[in-house]
XYZ file of C-alpha atoms in Angstrom:
519
model
C 112.281 63.967 -23.129
C 111.354 66.035 -20.294
C 109.328 63.457 -17.598
C 109.383 64.229 -13.398
C 111.072 61.280 -12.592
C 109.077 59.844 -8.752
C 109.653 61.980 -6.320
C 110.623 58.846 -3.719
C 113.195 57.277 -6.500
C 115.692 59.947 -4.967
C 119.712 60.111 -5.590
C 120.418 58.836 -2.678
C 117.920 56.387 -2.568
C 118.807 54.880 -5.123
C 122.637 54.964 -4.109
C 121.904 53.401 -0.986
C 120.034 50.654 -2.769
C 122.862 49.796 -4.345
C 126.100 49.629 -2.401
C 124.651 46.766 -1.403
C 125.905 45.324 -4.222
C 129.344 44.221 -3.653
C 132.305 45.504 -6.562
C 135.375 45.168 -5.336
C 137.290 46.061 -8.781
C 135.425 49.152 -8.760
C 133.472 48.035 -11.664
C 130.073 49.951 -12.703
C 126.746 49.506 -14.990
C 124.965 52.714 -16.495
C 121.666 51.801 -15.036
C 119.418 54.183 -17.455
C 115.368 55.269 -16.773
C 113.913 53.569 -19.782
C 111.498 56.680 -20.147
C 114.023 58.909 -21.200
C 117.365 57.276 -21.595
C 118.913 59.463 -18.811
C 121.277 57.784 -16.264
C 119.996 56.636 -13.097
C 122.474 55.143 -10.855
C 125.883 53.680 -11.669
C 125.383 49.702 -11.005
C 127.965 48.320 -9.396
C 129.689 44.777 -10.776
C 130.570 41.500 -8.947
C 133.622 39.637 -9.964
C 133.787 35.934 -9.206
C 135.964 36.575 -5.713
C 132.976 39.027 -4.603
C 130.715 35.799 -5.920
C 132.436 33.623 -3.548
C 132.373 35.812 -0.852
C 128.875 36.276 -1.493
C 127.968 32.318 -0.731
C 130.160 31.898 1.837
C 128.378 35.162 3.735
C 124.579 33.159 3.045
C 126.124 29.846 3.813
C 127.441 31.142 7.537
C 123.943 33.117 8.113
C 121.971 30.046 6.121
C 122.840 27.824 9.949
C 121.812 29.810 11.372
C 118.242 30.594 9.907
C 117.764 26.863 9.064
C 118.255 25.694 12.885
C 115.459 28.599 13.650
C 112.029 26.944 14.482
C 110.249 27.088 11.341
C 107.271 29.136 13.479
C 110.053 31.618 13.810
C 110.802 31.488 10.413
C 107.465 32.812 9.338
C 107.120 35.755 11.578
C 109.388 37.218 9.461
C 106.861 36.748 6.213
C 103.756 38.038 8.169
C 105.647 40.952 9.041
C 106.929 40.806 5.582
C 103.247 40.514 4.326
C 102.339 44.002 5.669
C 105.478 45.700 4.632
C 104.861 44.543 1.286
C 101.913 46.389 0.888
C 101.991 49.297 3.187
C 105.476 50.363 0.810
C 103.820 48.826 -2.667
C 103.894 52.553 -4.139
C 107.354 53.478 -3.597
C 108.101 49.135 -5.457
C 105.809 50.647 -7.612
C 107.748 53.598 -8.481
C 111.004 51.551 -8.933
C 109.510 48.558 -11.091
C 108.713 51.790 -13.672
C 111.801 53.629 -13.632
C 113.985 50.561 -14.000
C 111.676 48.787 -16.888
C 109.946 51.733 -18.314
C 106.308 48.988 -18.404
C 102.611 51.226 -17.708
C 101.715 51.298 -13.973
C 99.392 49.098 -13.837
C 101.518 46.329 -14.994
C 104.014 47.487 -12.067
C 101.236 47.846 -9.135
C 99.719 44.104 -10.118
C 104.228 43.309 -10.245
C 104.293 43.966 -6.554
C 101.472 42.251 -5.283
C 102.640 38.707 -6.466
C 105.391 38.020 -3.824
C 102.567 39.393 -0.923
C 99.789 36.639 -2.943
C 103.261 34.108 -2.608
C 103.591 35.067 1.567
C 100.763 34.253 1.954
C 100.228 30.847 0.710
C 103.183 29.675 1.826
C 102.934 30.811 5.406
C 99.432 28.274 5.639
C 101.491 25.879 3.727
C 104.671 25.581 5.239
C 104.030 24.192 8.483
C 101.581 21.014 6.403
C 104.703 20.611 3.848
C 108.116 20.888 5.664
C 106.452 18.934 8.621
C 108.272 15.420 9.071
C 106.179 12.216 7.785
C 106.205 9.306 9.681
C 105.717 6.109 7.454
C 106.100 2.334 7.833
C 109.304 0.814 7.996
C 110.346 -2.601 6.495
C 109.393 -4.945 9.408
C 106.140 -4.040 10.979
C 106.273 -2.599 15.136
C 110.494 -3.138 14.858
C 110.842 -0.812 12.530
C 109.474 3.199 11.200
C 110.867 5.315 8.822
C 110.277 9.087 9.315
C 111.031 11.669 5.931
C 112.234 15.261 6.807
C 112.273 17.788 4.282
C 115.952 19.716 4.588
C 117.181 22.640 2.850
C 119.184 22.531 0.332
C 121.769 25.320 1.293
C 122.267 28.300 -1.257
C 119.953 28.807 -3.477
C 121.520 30.900 -6.738
C 118.416 32.775 -8.564
C 118.791 34.052 -11.811
C 115.974 36.561 -12.648
C 115.133 38.270 -15.755
C 114.048 42.090 -16.269
C 110.784 41.567 -17.185
C 109.113 40.869 -14.197
C 112.164 41.917 -11.661
C 110.683 42.388 -8.145
C 108.418 39.599 -8.659
C 110.393 37.475 -10.044
C 113.664 37.917 -8.500
C 111.538 38.042 -4.849
C 108.834 35.510 -5.245
C 110.707 32.745 -6.043
C 113.118 33.736 -3.059
C 110.461 33.135 -0.401
C 109.279 29.355 -0.517
C 113.144 28.651 -0.252
C 113.490 31.397 2.978
C 110.586 29.289 4.290
C 112.397 26.226 4.144
C 115.457 27.582 5.595
C 117.764 28.151 3.058
C 119.689 31.283 1.596
C 119.523 33.256 -1.422
C 122.048 34.998 -3.672
C 120.119 36.658 -6.642
C 121.421 37.984 -9.890
C 119.428 40.539 -11.178
C 119.568 41.245 -14.278
C 121.420 44.473 -14.624
C 118.645 46.779 -16.290
C 116.115 46.176 -13.702
C 118.124 45.411 -10.189
C 116.584 48.302 -7.960
C 113.087 46.988 -7.240
C 114.813 43.157 -5.988
C 117.028 45.409 -3.981
C 114.438 46.654 -2.545
C 112.557 43.815 -1.589
C 115.627 42.653 0.425
C 115.832 45.617 2.009
C 111.790 44.938 2.777
C 112.459 41.280 4.185
C 115.136 42.322 6.165
C 113.023 45.449 8.014
C 110.463 42.323 8.417
C 113.366 41.053 10.063
C 115.615 38.443 8.208
C 118.852 38.237 9.114
C 121.240 39.905 7.352
C 123.498 38.304 5.383
C 120.883 35.092 4.601
C 119.944 37.432 1.294
C 123.099 38.272 -0.885
C 122.908 40.282 -4.072
C 125.299 39.621 -7.467
C 124.957 41.944 -10.305
C 126.826 41.364 -13.521
C 126.015 40.561 -17.379
C 125.269 36.568 -17.410
C 128.451 35.248 -18.795
C 130.819 36.782 -16.044
C 128.366 36.009 -13.535
C 126.602 32.779 -14.257
C 129.181 30.078 -13.891
C 130.411 31.209 -10.350
C 127.528 31.688 -9.093
C 125.526 27.881 -10.604
C 129.457 26.615 -9.212
C 128.982 27.449 -5.378
C 125.123 27.560 -5.644
C 123.422 24.158 -4.296
C 120.393 24.610 -6.639
C 119.699 27.239 -9.348
C 116.359 28.938 -10.482
C 116.738 30.724 -13.239
C 113.511 32.641 -15.759
C 114.531 33.552 -18.889
C 115.209 32.444 -22.585
C 115.029 29.219 -23.397
C 119.366 29.202 -25.053
C 120.708 30.210 -21.805
C 118.611 27.723 -20.040
C 120.171 25.466 -22.001
C 123.454 26.294 -20.862
C 122.618 26.649 -17.564
C 120.762 23.435 -17.282
C 124.474 21.833 -18.651
C 126.128 23.274 -16.385
C 123.379 22.037 -12.989
C 123.754 18.664 -14.778
C 127.357 18.943 -14.280
C 127.338 19.701 -10.844
C 124.856 17.467 -10.373
C 123.260 19.953 -8.700
C 119.088 20.690 -9.411
C 117.315 23.506 -10.898
C 114.372 25.210 -11.940
C 113.844 26.502 -15.385
C 110.728 28.626 -16.812
C 111.586 29.764 -20.050
C 110.121 31.015 -23.655
C 106.956 30.397 -25.316
C 105.613 30.716 -28.184
C 102.167 30.918 -27.042
C 98.718 30.416 -29.290
C 95.353 31.688 -27.978
C 92.458 30.077 -30.104
C 88.883 31.514 -30.363
C 86.203 29.173 -30.883
C 83.103 30.110 -33.041
C 80.901 30.220 -30.059
C 83.394 32.926 -28.437
C 81.893 35.954 -27.067
C 83.478 38.989 -28.954
C 83.850 41.125 -26.610
C 85.293 39.063 -24.432
C 87.472 37.828 -26.427
C 89.023 40.935 -27.418
C 89.011 42.167 -24.177
C 91.189 39.085 -24.008
C 93.309 39.277 -26.772
C 94.717 43.192 -25.573
C 96.074 42.273 -22.453
C 97.042 38.633 -23.782
C 99.042 40.551 -26.511
C 100.555 44.089 -25.490
C 100.122 43.653 -21.336
C 103.271 43.758 -20.289
C 104.348 45.635 -23.927
C 104.423 41.789 -25.050
C 107.203 41.315 -22.108
C 104.963 37.872 -20.490
C 106.428 34.638 -21.190
C 103.118 33.609 -21.546
C 101.662 36.517 -23.311
C 100.101 35.448 -26.412
C 102.399 36.362 -30.407
C 99.560 33.583 -31.983
C 95.910 34.008 -32.503
C 93.777 31.317 -34.144
C 90.435 32.264 -35.314
C 87.239 30.690 -37.056
C 87.135 31.823 -40.662
C 83.380 31.730 -39.821
C 84.582 34.486 -37.463
C 87.673 35.814 -38.816
C 86.585 39.376 -40.230
C 84.292 40.059 -37.436
C 87.161 39.042 -35.151
C 90.150 40.605 -36.452
C 88.672 44.129 -37.191
C 87.330 44.340 -33.452
C 90.649 43.691 -32.246
C 92.385 46.133 -34.721
C 89.705 48.640 -33.252
C 90.621 48.211 -29.822
C 94.448 48.211 -30.240
C 93.823 51.578 -31.641
C 92.453 52.931 -28.916
C 95.444 52.395 -27.226
C 97.394 55.353 -25.139
C 100.831 54.811 -24.877
C 103.294 57.199 -23.229
C 105.998 57.748 -20.517
C 104.395 58.291 -17.160
C 104.029 57.545 -13.835
C 100.663 57.718 -13.591
C 97.877 55.539 -14.017
C 97.038 57.044 -18.119
C 99.148 55.356 -20.550
C 97.279 51.754 -21.477
C 100.727 50.484 -23.077
C 104.186 51.087 -22.089
C 107.534 51.410 -22.851
C 109.808 47.752 -24.229
C 112.699 48.062 -21.411
C 115.566 49.416 -23.497
C 116.276 50.187 -27.325
C 118.231 46.857 -28.290
C 115.722 44.957 -27.556
C 113.427 47.448 -29.338
C 115.150 46.662 -32.086
C 114.762 43.449 -32.009
C 111.099 43.843 -32.449
C 111.653 45.791 -34.924
C 113.720 42.970 -36.752
C 111.181 40.244 -36.033
C 108.129 42.692 -37.722
C 110.457 43.978 -40.142
C 111.727 40.105 -41.622
C 107.515 39.450 -41.418
C 106.465 42.164 -44.364
C 109.764 41.262 -46.213
C 108.604 38.160 -46.935
C 104.609 38.350 -47.579
C 103.102 39.609 -43.984
C 100.828 42.370 -43.546
C 100.645 44.814 -40.835
C 97.106 45.210 -40.052
C 98.150 48.255 -37.542
C 101.378 49.588 -35.452
C 104.576 47.932 -36.841
C 106.647 51.266 -35.470
C 109.024 52.606 -33.553
C 107.909 55.842 -31.838
C 110.925 58.039 -30.812
C 108.555 60.787 -30.394
C 107.452 59.184 -26.509
C 111.086 57.448 -25.760
C 114.222 55.682 -27.263
C 112.431 52.227 -26.766
C 108.778 52.722 -27.635
C 107.113 50.816 -29.988
C 103.197 50.260 -31.374
C 101.000 47.430 -30.790
C 101.422 45.257 -33.980
C 98.741 43.251 -35.392
C 99.734 40.766 -38.744
C 98.349 38.807 -40.950
C 99.907 36.166 -43.546
C 102.610 34.944 -41.058
C 103.893 31.837 -42.425
C 106.990 30.031 -40.400
C 109.799 31.007 -42.733
C 109.317 34.119 -40.838
C 111.082 34.925 -37.267
C 107.692 36.152 -35.735
C 106.279 32.821 -36.639
C 108.249 30.913 -34.623
C 109.876 33.004 -32.535
C 109.926 33.958 -29.384
C 109.771 38.213 -30.439
C 108.505 39.141 -27.153
C 107.030 42.327 -27.818
C 103.315 43.984 -28.482
C 103.635 41.659 -31.691
C 100.120 38.931 -32.372
C 99.550 37.445 -36.006
C 96.357 36.366 -36.257
C 95.623 33.192 -38.533
C 92.528 31.388 -40.286
C 91.163 27.838 -38.782
C 88.622 25.962 -40.953
C 88.146 22.995 -37.510
C 88.927 22.597 -33.896
C 91.474 19.812 -35.528
C 93.121 22.001 -37.140
C 93.379 24.699 -35.152
C 94.747 22.804 -32.422
C 97.224 20.749 -34.575
C 98.461 24.814 -35.455
C 98.703 25.572 -31.841
C 100.881 22.797 -30.822
C 103.202 23.522 -33.948
C 105.671 24.751 -32.104
C 108.985 23.811 -30.013
C 107.532 25.989 -26.766
C 104.753 24.689 -24.591
C 104.312 27.569 -21.868
C 100.984 28.776 -21.860
C 97.854 29.042 -24.296
C 94.858 30.391 -24.433
C 91.063 29.115 -25.350
C 87.613 30.818 -25.496
C 84.375 29.991 -26.021
C 81.014 30.170 -24.544
C 80.217 25.987 -23.732
C 83.354 25.966 -21.151
C 83.034 22.174 -20.920
C 84.368 22.359 -24.534
C 86.985 24.826 -24.941
C 88.450 22.431 -21.496
C 88.208 19.868 -24.062
C 90.177 21.243 -26.133
C 92.114 22.627 -23.294
C 93.759 19.675 -22.498
C 94.321 19.222 -26.265
C 97.423 21.432 -25.995
C 100.806 20.167 -25.794
C 101.953 23.084 -22.672
C 102.311 23.848 -19.087
C 99.035 26.136 -18.235
C 95.822 26.717 -20.027
C 93.262 29.463 -19.998
C 90.025 28.812 -20.316
C 88.171 32.369 -21.556
C 91.318 33.812 -19.548
C 94.725 34.937 -21.070
C 97.504 33.534 -18.390
C 96.082 35.602 -14.972
C 94.147 32.635 -14.046
C 96.564 30.004 -14.002
C 99.639 32.538 -13.034
C 97.936 33.330 -9.755
C 96.403 30.127 -8.667
C 99.539 30.244 -5.970
C 97.722 25.951 -4.615
C 98.978 24.182 -8.786
C 102.052 24.204 -10.172
C 103.014 26.065 -13.380
C 105.501 25.488 -15.730
C 106.161 25.031 -19.512
C 107.138 21.551 -20.842
C 109.230 20.520 -24.667
C 111.785 24.117 -24.887
C 109.874 26.036 -22.352
C 110.993 24.712 -19.051
C 111.970 22.333 -16.513
C 110.164 21.729 -13.562
C 107.536 24.411 -12.029
C 107.277 27.447 -9.543
C 104.217 27.763 -7.307
C 102.356 24.605 -5.298
C 103.696 22.091 -3.424
C 106.809 21.414 -5.649
C 107.445 24.967 -5.279
C 108.643 24.591 -2.223
C 109.544 21.469 -1.624
C 112.442 21.797 -4.996
C 114.020 24.066 -2.676
C 114.657 20.263 0.052
C 116.648 17.533 -0.227
C 114.444 14.204 1.430
C 116.246 12.987 4.766
C 114.932 9.348 5.249
C 115.250 8.923 9.396
C 114.933 5.200 9.886
C 115.073 3.328 12.781
C 114.904 -0.463 13.758
C 113.835 -0.964 17.410
C 115.325 -4.418 18.439
C 118.009 -6.151 15.684
C 116.064 -8.838 13.943
C 117.131 -7.786 10.177
C 118.707 -11.007 9.043
C 119.666 -14.217 10.318
C 120.361 -14.971 14.217
C 123.921 -16.306 15.058
C 123.946 -20.191 14.188
C 120.388 -20.193 12.912
C 119.787 -22.264 10.198
C 119.665 -20.151 6.985
C 117.149 -22.350 4.858
C 115.104 -21.513 7.799
C 115.170 -17.920 7.728
C 114.987 -17.661 4.156
C 112.093 -19.627 4.535
C 110.371 -17.424 7.687
C 111.094 -14.428 6.001
C 109.348 -14.840 2.537
C 106.864 -16.369 4.465
C 106.380 -12.920 6.171
C 106.469 -11.117 3.166
C 103.453 -13.159 1.881
C 101.354 -12.254 4.934
C 102.439 -9.078 5.378
C 100.927 -8.752 1.368
C 98.045 -10.093 2.484
C 96.915 -7.845 5.253
C 98.058 -4.953 3.271
C 101.208 -3.895 5.488
C 103.522 -1.768 3.443
C-alpha cells in the first residue's frame, strides 16, 4: 500500500541511528515499516564478540560514572527530561514506523520515561544516601548501609513498548551509578536507539549505554553471562529461561512476564464507564499490552446490556494505517504475530465459541491488521481461554455471584493485572483485594496502577518476579554494603580475662540493652 512516511524518518536519520549497533561480521536484519511491509533500514546484528566488547566498554565507563557525585549524575536527567519532551513528536514517528501502533498510543509511550525521570529525580537522593544505624555495642560501634551500583545491567526489552521499556527501565539503573547493555527487539530497535542519543545529548557519557541487536537465542545467553543484573520484559516461557541462566550465574533478575488479565464488572457499575474502559482494556495498543484485558466477567442480570453496548462501541472503532490521530486502532506488530492472533480465534470458533464482532485479518489496511474481536462461549480447552493471545481479542463470560466471579478471575496461572468496576468503590476494592494479581485497578484498566511510579508494579504466579517503579525499582539495581566501625577493642574477652566472667557480663549487657530498647 502507499503511505507517506513521517518527514522526520529519513533514510540518513535511520542509518545514523543503527550505526551505533556493533556487527563485526556484517550481518543485518531487515527492519520494515509495519503499515506497509516496506524496508526501512538494515539493522546490524551483533556477534558474541561484539557483545563482549560492548560489556567491556560499558564497564570501563561505569567506573567513572559511579565515581561522579549523585548530584552531577542527576543533572543529566534534568536536562534529558526537557529534551525528551521537546523531541516527543520525532520519537512518536519512530515508534509508529517500527511498531504500527496508532498515534495516540505512540505519543503516550513517549511520556513514560519522562514520568520515571521525574519520580526518581525526587527519590534518588534519599534512596541512595548512606543510612547510619546502631552497631552491636552502643556508642562504640556503628553500622552504615551504603548503596553500591551493581555494575553493568543487561536489559532485554520487548517490541510492544520499545521506547518505554528500553529507556524507562534504564533510567533508575543509570541514576544509581550503573552502565547499561540493552538488547531491543529487532523489530523495534529504532526508538530506543533514539532515546540513547537524546540521553547522550543531555550529557550521559558515551560508552555508558551500549546496544546490541540480534535474535533472543543468539544474543541473550552472552548478554546474561556478562551482566551483573538482568531486567527482562516479555513472555513467561522466555522469562523462565532467563531466570534459570541468571540463577546459574548467581546474579539477580527482574522479570515482568505475561498475563491473562481479568475484568470483573459488578452489578452497580456504570454502563458507559465500563464500555469506555473495556474498549481501551481490550483494544488499546491493538491488544498488545502485558496488562490488557482478555477475560471479561459480567453479571448475569446485566450481561446482555453490557454485551450489546460493548459490541456496538467496538464496531464504531476506526482501524487504519496513519501517522495522524485519526485511527482508534493500529496494526499488530508483524504478519507473524497477526497469524498467531488469528490462530487463537480460529481455534476458539472450531471448538464452539461465537464471534460477536471482528475475527478477521484486514489485508486491505496493511499486512498485519486484525479486527477488534469479541468472543462468547470461550472455554478452558481453547487457546483463547487459557493462553495469552496478546492481540485485540477479548472473551465475555457470565457470572451469578461475586464469589464465582472472583474464583473465575483467579483460575489462571498468571497474575499480572486485573480490573474491577463498580459504583461502590469500597466494595470494588474489597473484590480487588481478593484477586491474585500484582496490579488491580478499580474503575480503570491499567493506567492508574502503571502510572503510579511511587508504587512497585509487577506480577505474581507465572507473571513475573520482582517489579519496576517504587523504591525497589531503583534499589534492585544496587548492592547493599554494610560498613561497620568498631571504635574501641571491646569485642571478645580481654587478654587474661576469666571467660566465665566475660560471658556473664555479655549476657547481662544484652538483658540491659533489651530493657532499654536498644537494638
